[in-house]
Each structure stands twice: as C-alpha cells, then as structure tokens.
Tab-separated table of C-alpha atoms in Angstrom:
chain	number	residue	atom	x	y	z
I	1	MET	CA	-4.456	-42.648	208.944
I	2	GLU	CA	-6.603	-41.108	211.721
I	3	GLU	CA	-3.796	-38.688	212.536
I	4	CYS	CA	-3.515	-37.754	208.871
I	5	ILE	CA	-7.224	-36.971	208.628
I	6	ALA	CA	-7.229	-35.082	211.940
I	7	ARG	CA	-4.361	-32.903	210.704
I	8	HIS	CA	-6.486	-31.741	207.774
I	9	GLN	CA	-9.543	-30.858	209.834
I	10	PHE	CA	-10.273	-27.223	210.473
I	11	SER	CA	-12.327	-25.550	213.213
I	12	VAL	CA	-15.476	-25.177	211.028
I	13	ARG	CA	-17.135	-28.613	210.717
I	14	GLY	CA	-18.923	-27.859	207.440
I	15	VAL	CA	-15.727	-26.711	205.690
I	16	ALA	CA	-13.778	-29.672	207.134
I	17	ARG	CA	-16.292	-32.206	205.858
I	18	VAL	CA	-16.357	-30.718	202.340
I	19	ASN	CA	-12.584	-30.383	202.158
I	20	THR	CA	-11.874	-33.941	203.382
I	21	LEU	CA	-14.431	-35.679	201.163
I	22	ALA	CA	-13.569	-33.289	198.341
I	23	SER	CA	-9.871	-34.154	198.509
I	24	TRP	CA	-10.726	-37.887	198.684
I	25	LEU	CA	-12.909	-37.537	195.601
I	26	ASP	CA	-10.315	-35.431	193.831
I	27	ARG	CA	-7.716	-38.191	194.258
I	28	ALA	CA	-10.135	-41.048	193.537
I	29	THR	CA	-11.359	-39.498	190.257
I	30	ARG	CA	-7.950	-38.525	188.880
I	31	GLY	CA	-7.609	-39.377	185.187
I	32	LEU	CA	-11.256	-40.355	184.741
I	33	SER	CA	-13.485	-38.866	182.035
I	34	THR	CA	-15.907	-36.043	182.943
I	35	GLU	CA	-18.890	-38.399	182.907
I	36	SER	CA	-17.077	-41.003	185.026
I	37	ARG	CA	-16.043	-38.357	187.565
I	38	ALA	CA	-19.646	-37.173	187.924
I	39	LYS	CA	-20.801	-40.779	188.439
I	40	VAL	CA	-18.168	-41.416	191.112
I	41	ARG	CA	-18.901	-38.167	192.945
I	42	ALA	CA	-22.646	-38.897	193.056
I	43	GLU	CA	-22.259	-42.445	194.394
I	44	ILE	CA	-19.519	-41.681	196.946
I	45	GLU	CA	-21.377	-38.636	198.289
I	46	GLU	CA	-24.517	-40.745	198.586
I	47	HIS	CA	-22.515	-43.437	200.409
I	48	TYR	CA	-20.852	-40.896	202.706
I	49	HIS	CA	-24.176	-39.289	203.707
I	50	ALA	CA	-25.709	-42.745	204.297
I	51	ALA	CA	-22.750	-43.610	206.556
I	52	LEU	CA	-23.214	-40.382	208.550
I	53	GLU	CA	-26.849	-41.294	209.225
I	54	GLU	CA	-25.738	-44.325	211.274
I	55	PRO	CA	-25.962	-43.824	215.036
I	56	GLY	CA	-22.559	-42.888	216.469
I	57	ALA	CA	-21.034	-42.212	213.070
I	58	THR	CA	-18.570	-39.381	212.641
I	59	GLU	CA	-17.050	-37.776	209.560
I	60	GLN	CA	-13.767	-39.365	210.504
I	61	SER	CA	-15.233	-42.892	210.716
I	62	ALA	CA	-17.093	-42.384	207.412
I	63	MET	CA	-13.850	-41.250	205.731
I	64	LEU	CA	-11.894	-44.150	207.250
I	65	ALA	CA	-14.451	-46.652	205.946
I	66	LEU	CA	-13.927	-45.358	202.394
I	67	GLY	CA	-10.267	-46.309	202.543
I	68	ASP	CA	-7.376	-45.192	200.371
I	69	PRO	CA	-8.482	-42.972	197.439
I	70	LYS	CA	-5.480	-44.152	195.376
I	71	THR	CA	-6.679	-47.763	195.572
I	72	ALA	CA	-10.206	-46.659	194.684
I	73	ASN	CA	-8.807	-44.663	191.728
I	74	CYS	CA	-6.907	-47.718	190.476
I	75	GLN	CA	-10.096	-49.808	190.636
I	76	TYR	CA	-12.214	-47.084	189.045
I	77	ARG	CA	-9.781	-46.787	186.113
I	78	LYS	CA	-10.413	-50.488	185.370
I	79	ALA	CA	-14.194	-50.137	185.471
I	80	LEU	CA	-14.970	-46.652	184.086
I	81	LEU	CA	-13.739	-44.675	181.082
I	82	THR	CA	-10.621	-42.613	181.608
I	83	SER	CA	-10.246	-39.178	180.004
I	84	ALA	CA	-7.831	-40.621	177.391
I	85	GLU	CA	-10.320	-43.344	176.468
I	86	ALA	CA	-13.214	-40.889	176.206
I	87	ARG	CA	-11.089	-38.687	173.917
I	88	LEU	CA	-10.112	-41.676	171.741
I	89	LEU	CA	-13.754	-42.734	171.514
I	90	ARG	CA	-14.703	-39.260	170.247
I	91	GLU	CA	-11.801	-39.234	167.780
I	92	SER	CA	-12.445	-42.767	166.502
I	93	ALA	CA	-15.810	-41.545	165.221
I	94	TRP	CA	-13.944	-40.163	162.173
I	95	GLU	CA	-13.007	-43.702	161.166
I	96	SER	CA	-16.537	-45.057	161.252
I	97	THR	CA	-17.700	-41.913	159.403
I	98	LEU	CA	-15.093	-42.572	156.746
I	99	PHE	CA	-16.038	-46.218	156.401
I	100	CYS	CA	-19.766	-45.934	156.800
I	101	ASN	CA	-20.608	-42.523	155.386
I	102	SER	CA	-18.041	-41.953	152.629
I	103	PRO	CA	-19.494	-40.774	149.304
I	104	ARG	CA	-20.695	-43.516	146.983
I	105	SER	CA	-18.188	-42.518	144.326
I	106	ALA	CA	-15.248	-43.002	146.728
I	107	ARG	CA	-16.593	-46.347	147.908
I	108	PHE	CA	-17.065	-47.531	144.304
I	109	PHE	CA	-14.091	-46.032	142.444
I	110	LEU	CA	-11.250	-46.221	144.970
I	111	PRO	CA	-11.112	-50.023	145.095
I	112	LEU	CA	-11.578	-50.164	141.289
I	113	ILE	CA	-8.610	-47.835	140.802
I	114	MET	CA	-6.510	-49.992	143.163
I	115	PHE	CA	-7.392	-53.162	141.223
I	116	ALA	CA	-6.740	-51.421	137.897
I	117	VAL	CA	-3.270	-50.368	139.073
I	118	ALA	CA	-2.671	-53.941	140.276
I	119	MET	CA	-3.556	-55.251	136.800
I	120	TYR	CA	-1.156	-52.726	135.248
I	121	PHE	CA	1.739	-53.895	137.450
I	122	LEU	CA	0.831	-57.540	136.842
I	123	ASP	CA	0.920	-56.926	133.123
I	124	ALA	CA	4.309	-55.224	133.519
I	125	GLY	CA	5.635	-58.257	135.393
I	126	GLN	CA	6.021	-56.407	138.714
I	127	PHE	CA	4.324	-58.992	140.851
I	128	ARG	CA	5.144	-57.503	144.248
I	129	MET	CA	3.639	-54.106	143.382
I	130	ALA	CA	0.641	-55.859	141.783
I	131	GLY	CA	0.203	-57.822	145.016
I	132	VAL	CA	0.407	-54.680	147.156
I	133	PHE	CA	-2.281	-52.876	145.134
I	134	ALA	CA	-4.540	-55.935	144.832
I	135	TRP	CA	-4.259	-56.636	148.571
I	136	GLY	CA	-4.782	-52.958	149.362
I	137	GLY	CA	-7.825	-52.828	147.073
I	138	ALA	CA	-9.318	-55.903	148.773
I	139	GLY	CA	-8.862	-54.320	152.206
I	140	ILE	CA	-10.325	-50.987	151.176
I	141	THR	CA	-13.301	-52.785	149.609
I	142	LEU	CA	-13.886	-54.585	152.912
I	143	LEU	CA	-13.753	-51.343	154.906
I	144	MET	CA	-15.946	-49.419	152.484
I	145	VAL	CA	-18.714	-52.024	152.497
I	146	ALA	CA	-18.564	-52.351	156.311
I	147	ARG	CA	-21.744	-50.325	156.701
I	148	TRP	CA	-23.730	-53.054	154.939
I	149	LEU	CA	-22.021	-55.999	156.592
I	150	PRO	CA	-23.834	-57.665	159.518
I	151	ILE	CA	-20.882	-57.074	161.853
I	152	TYR	CA	-22.555	-54.975	164.529
I	153	THR	CA	-22.654	-57.635	167.217
I	154	PRO	CA	-19.718	-58.268	169.611
I	155	ALA	CA	-18.873	-61.711	168.147
I	156	ARG	CA	-19.078	-60.614	164.507
I	157	GLY	CA	-17.246	-57.367	165.257
I	158	ARG	CA	-14.411	-59.503	166.706
I	159	ILE	CA	-14.243	-61.545	163.476
I	160	PHE	CA	-14.206	-58.349	161.405
I	161	ARG	CA	-11.311	-56.990	163.470
I	162	ILE	CA	-9.329	-60.231	163.080
I	163	VAL	CA	-9.837	-60.027	159.298
I	164	ARG	CA	-8.861	-56.341	159.348
I	165	TRP	CA	-5.674	-56.987	161.335
I	166	THR	CA	-4.784	-59.882	159.041
I	167	TRP	CA	-5.173	-57.508	156.117
I	168	MET	CA	-3.021	-54.822	157.773
I	169	LEU	CA	-0.201	-57.229	158.620
I	170	GLY	CA	-0.498	-58.857	155.176
I	171	THR	CA	-0.058	-55.450	153.540
I	172	PHE	CA	3.122	-54.943	155.502
I	173	PHE	CA	4.508	-58.330	154.530
I	174	ILE	CA	3.658	-57.985	150.859
I	175	ALA	CA	5.063	-54.448	150.707
I	176	GLY	CA	8.526	-55.616	151.643
I	177	PHE	CA	8.959	-57.161	155.046
I	178	GLY	CA	12.430	-58.634	155.216
I	179	THR	CA	14.263	-55.576	153.999
I	180	PRO	CA	16.372	-53.826	156.676
I	181	LEU	CA	14.328	-50.641	156.324
I	182	MET	CA	11.081	-52.492	156.996
I	183	TRP	CA	12.584	-54.241	160.046
I	184	ALA	CA	13.556	-50.817	161.370
I	185	LEU	CA	10.137	-49.334	160.654
I	186	PHE	CA	8.108	-52.321	161.884
I	187	PRO	CA	7.888	-51.328	165.597
I	188	THR	CA	6.898	-47.761	164.691
I	189	LEU	CA	4.330	-48.857	162.111
I	190	VAL	CA	2.750	-51.477	164.353
I	191	TRP	CA	2.888	-49.568	167.666
I	192	VAL	CA	0.247	-46.960	166.842
I	193	PRO	CA	-2.519	-49.323	165.612
I	194	PHE	CA	-1.621	-51.762	168.429
I	195	TYR	CA	-2.036	-49.033	171.088
I	196	TYR	CA	-5.243	-47.888	169.390
I	197	GLU	CA	-6.680	-51.419	169.352
I	198	THR	CA	-5.753	-52.200	172.990
I	199	THR	CA	-7.342	-48.930	174.136
I	200	LEU	CA	-10.515	-49.716	172.170
I	201	SER	CA	-10.526	-53.208	173.766
I	202	SER	CA	-10.415	-51.567	177.182
I	203	ILE	CA	-13.325	-49.296	176.196
I	204	ARG	CA	-15.347	-52.322	174.986
I	205	ARG	CA	-14.918	-53.950	178.411
I	206	LYS	CA	-16.108	-50.807	180.195
I	207	LEU	CA	-19.153	-49.903	178.104
I	208	PRO	CA	-22.323	-52.034	178.003
I	209	VAL	CA	-22.929	-53.332	174.454
I	210	GLU	CA	-26.085	-51.199	174.097
I	211	GLN	CA	-23.917	-48.085	174.388
I	212	TRP	CA	-21.297	-49.107	171.798
I	213	PRO	CA	-20.971	-46.667	168.884
I	214	LYS	CA	-20.331	-48.243	165.459
I	215	SER	CA	-16.625	-47.400	165.661
I	216	LEU	CA	-16.178	-49.926	168.492
I	217	TYR	CA	-17.229	-52.808	166.239
I	218	LEU	CA	-14.771	-51.960	163.435
Q	1	MET	CA	-9.103	-61.484	206.679
Q	2	ASN	CA	-8.372	-60.184	203.184
Q	3	LEU	CA	-9.726	-62.421	200.418
Q	4	ARG	CA	-8.840	-60.738	197.141
Q	5	GLY	CA	-11.073	-61.353	194.165
Q	6	THR	CA	-14.088	-62.521	196.195
Q	7	LEU	CA	-15.812	-59.123	196.417
Q	8	PRO	CA	-17.867	-59.576	193.190
Q	9	THR	CA	-19.152	-62.938	194.505
Q	10	LEU	CA	-20.019	-61.384	197.877
Q	11	ILE	CA	-21.889	-58.558	196.132
Q	12	LEU	CA	-23.882	-61.022	193.996
Q	13	GLN	CA	-24.701	-63.038	197.116
Q	14	ALA	CA	-25.854	-59.889	198.950
Q	15	LEU	CA	-28.105	-58.949	196.010
Q	16	ASP	CA	-29.461	-62.470	195.554
Q	17	ARG	CA	-32.043	-61.932	198.279
Q	18	ALA	CA	-33.215	-58.446	197.274
Q	19	PRO	CA	-32.110	-55.314	195.376
Q	20	ASP	CA	-30.189	-52.854	197.490
Q	21	HIS	CA	-28.083	-49.701	197.403
Q	22	GLY	CA	-24.315	-49.523	197.765
Q	23	TYR	CA	-24.039	-48.595	201.432
Q	24	SER	CA	-26.489	-51.272	202.496
Q	25	ILE	CA	-24.657	-53.912	200.394
Q	26	ALA	CA	-21.405	-53.049	202.176
Q	27	GLN	CA	-23.026	-53.278	205.631
Q	28	ARG	CA	-24.767	-56.547	204.769
Q	29	ILE	CA	-21.478	-58.181	203.723
Q	30	LYS	CA	-19.722	-57.019	206.878
Q	31	THR	CA	-22.505	-57.981	209.316
Q	32	SER	CA	-23.281	-61.351	207.628
Q	33	SER	CA	-19.626	-62.327	207.966
Q	34	LYS	CA	-19.515	-60.967	211.540
Q	35	GLY	CA	-16.733	-58.572	210.554
Q	36	VAL	CA	-14.416	-61.344	209.289
Q	37	LEU	CA	-14.746	-60.191	205.670
Q	38	ASP	CA	-13.694	-56.562	205.747
Q	39	PHE	CA	-12.982	-54.320	202.804
Q	40	LYS	CA	-12.616	-50.631	202.097
Q	41	GLU	CA	-15.985	-49.308	200.945
Q	42	GLY	CA	-14.360	-47.111	198.292
Q	43	THR	CA	-13.646	-50.285	196.278
Q	44	LEU	CA	-17.278	-51.470	196.363
Q	45	TYR	CA	-18.501	-49.197	193.585
Q	46	PRO	CA	-15.799	-50.087	191.033
Q	47	ALA	CA	-16.765	-53.749	191.604
Q	48	LEU	CA	-20.451	-52.863	191.109
Q	49	HIS	CA	-19.637	-51.020	187.862
Q	50	LYS	CA	-17.658	-54.009	186.604
Q	51	LEU	CA	-20.554	-56.357	187.378
Q	52	GLU	CA	-22.920	-53.963	185.606
Q	53	ASN	CA	-20.644	-53.811	182.524
Q	54	GLU	CA	-20.637	-57.622	182.427
Q	55	GLY	CA	-24.429	-57.732	182.694
Q	56	MET	CA	-24.535	-59.484	186.077
Q	57	VAL	CA	-26.275	-56.621	187.860
Q	58	GLU	CA	-28.404	-53.722	186.705
Q	59	SER	CA	-28.948	-50.384	188.413
Q	60	TYR	CA	-31.885	-48.040	188.722
Q	61	GLU	CA	-32.606	-44.847	190.616
Q	62	GLU	CA	-35.190	-44.290	193.333
Q	63	VAL	CA	-35.882	-41.228	195.431
Q	64	GLU	CA	-35.518	-41.844	199.153
Q	65	LYS	CA	-35.889	-39.162	201.813
Q	66	GLY	CA	-35.947	-36.557	199.045
Q	67	ARG	CA	-32.562	-37.729	197.665
Q	68	PRO	CA	-31.999	-39.856	194.545
Q	69	ARG	CA	-30.465	-43.187	195.468
Q	70	ARG	CA	-28.977	-45.782	193.113
Q	71	TYR	CA	-30.154	-49.347	193.676
Q	72	TYR	CA	-28.684	-52.523	192.217
Q	73	ARG	CA	-30.372	-55.828	191.450
Q	74	ILE	CA	-28.946	-59.118	190.260
Q	75	THR	CA	-29.772	-60.376	186.749
Q	76	GLU	CA	-30.301	-63.936	185.539
Q	77	SER	CA	-26.754	-64.162	184.239
Q	78	GLY	CA	-25.560	-62.840	187.622
Q	79	ARG	CA	-27.475	-65.656	189.340
Q	80	ALA	CA	-25.895	-68.214	187.023
Q	81	VAL	CA	-22.403	-66.887	187.794
Q	82	LEU	CA	-23.184	-66.859	191.529
Q	83	ALA	CA	-24.273	-70.519	191.390
Q	84	LYS	CA	-20.976	-71.420	189.640
Q	85	ASP	CA	-18.929	-69.417	192.171
Q	86	ARG	CA	-20.722	-71.179	195.076
Q	87	GLU	CA	-19.853	-74.565	193.585
Q	88	LYS	CA	-16.240	-73.521	192.998
Q	89	TRP	CA	-15.939	-72.250	196.580
Q	90	LYS	CA	-17.382	-75.478	197.984
Q	91	ASN	CA	-14.786	-77.499	196.087
Q	92	VAL	CA	-11.903	-75.213	197.097
Q	93	SER	CA	-12.855	-75.085	200.771
Q	94	ARG	CA	-13.333	-78.887	200.840
Q	95	ALA	CA	-9.852	-79.344	199.366
Q	96	ILE	CA	-8.237	-76.863	201.776
Q	97	ASN	CA	-10.049	-78.379	204.763
Q	98	SER	CA	-8.790	-81.850	203.921
Q	99	LEU	CA	-5.240	-80.496	203.494
Q	100	LEU	CA	-5.376	-78.669	206.813
Q	101	GLY	CA	-6.798	-81.789	208.466
Q	102	GLU	CA	-10.075	-80.154	209.492
Q	103	SER	CA	-13.338	-82.060	209.126
Q	104	LEU	CA	-16.162	-80.425	207.217
Q	105	ALA	CA	-18.671	-78.649	209.406
C-alpha cells in the first residue's frame, strides 16, 4: 500500500497531496449523487487536514489511515443516496403529483366511469371483466384520495403501500392469472414495480423522515 | 483485532461523554482501546451517516480555526440503543469467557 502511494507521488508536494486525496475521493464517491459527493468531500477533506495537524503526521500516514477507497465507497452507498436513487426520487415526483394534484374532475369522474363500466359488464354477465373494472376503480379511488388520507407518517405510509401492492397483485389475478400468456408476462409485469419499490425502500432508509417528499409515503 | 459490526456501538460510546467531530471520535476509539480496536477511518463517516439516518446521533456545524467543522452528538434514542448494546455485549462476553475457561475480570 505504501509503495503504491509512493509511486503516485510527484516532486511538487502540493500537487501530490491534491492528486492523492483527489483520487481517493474520486474512487470513494463513485456512483453517489451530487449532494452526497459534496458531503463526502467536505468531511474527508476536513478529516485529512485534521490528521495532518497531528505532530509527526505525513500525507502518506494520513492517506494510509483513510484506508481503501473502494471499501469506503461500498459503505457510503449504503448510507447516502446514489445517483440512480436521486434520479428516481426526482422522477417519482410525477406520481405524487398525479395522485395528489390531479384535477378534481379526473379524481371524481375516472373512478365513476370505471364503476359504470363494471356495472355494464356485470349486467352483461361478464363477471371477470366486471371484476377487473370494479377492482381497478377501487384502486384508482384509493390513489386519487391519497392526498386527503392521513398516511404521511412512516407507519401509515407502510400500511398504504401494503394495500396498494395488494391491489396491484389483485388486479393481475383478476385480469387472468393462470393463462399461459399471463404466466409468461408475470415476471416482466412485476419486475418494474418491484425494482421501483425496493429502490424507494433504500431511499427511505437513507433519508431522515423530516426530509421525505410525499412520493416516499405512497 | 477486527470486530465487524461494532463500530456504531463504539461511536455511540465515544459520543456518550461529549459531542465531538469525526477525526477526534476515531482517535478516541483507538486510544481508549490502546490500539486493539483498529479500523480504517474512511469507514467512520458512513457509520456516522447511518446513525444519523436512524436518529441515534445528530450533527451540527461549528467554525474552528476559521474552518467549518461538523460535530456529532448522541440523542436520547442513541443512548437507549447504547445501553442495550452494552447489556448484549456483557452477556456475549460472559458466555464466551465461560466457554474459553477464563474467569471474569
């Protein structure tokens, strides 16, 4: 390790220090969001300068004490937002906008239309289609009234998400699970919302509750 | 000696006495354990962020020697978790000591 660091040192001390710490930081912040990278840079630079103030300290010893930047990067990715998570958080704002800020007419009429179509199919004796539209209407009603529901605490948000996932899987089952086509489509249909939900779970663990946008509760 | 998973407990213990900044926390852990508990200081801050996300520590900024410095202090829930971890460690070390045939100090 010491040999590796020594190999990268140049004759000008100032340039060597910046390049060595800079390359450590570059590796340790790989894949993190812009805000996370700035946070890491500030704290590691502060730590590095504090280490250099110790009597007998050298740049080499300060760099050695920091350890492997890959290990630090792995730990940072578990504690701070990655760039993918920050992007998903920005993009998930469209969902909460749709649910919480949709026009009144959409919130009122869309579920009514779904229930009306369900009644039509029920009357025609097509129970499966009636079930799909009734179930779909119930789910859309739930999502549209989310802005008024007292779900914006972590525990209640969890309950809302369980109900929402139950609705999503129920829709799939009612629509025709059991047919070969549905079996074939099931992994594809479930993969995207599953990935989305696991990424949002990771974001919930990394952000303090006070900083949660509404989309994280839904 | 490498004791994985104990770093958050060591950080809470170091902060139990008084708030401190990252570098000083690292030095306190190393000197209090007489160098037995060693860790790479680059992994200290991810552990501090995790504790902050879980509400066990909180951070604030102070200016020292003309430079802004981030300090950490333990919260009430951090103290509660530290008390539980101390109890757990006592039980584990008692069990290991009796297995290894050592008497408790």
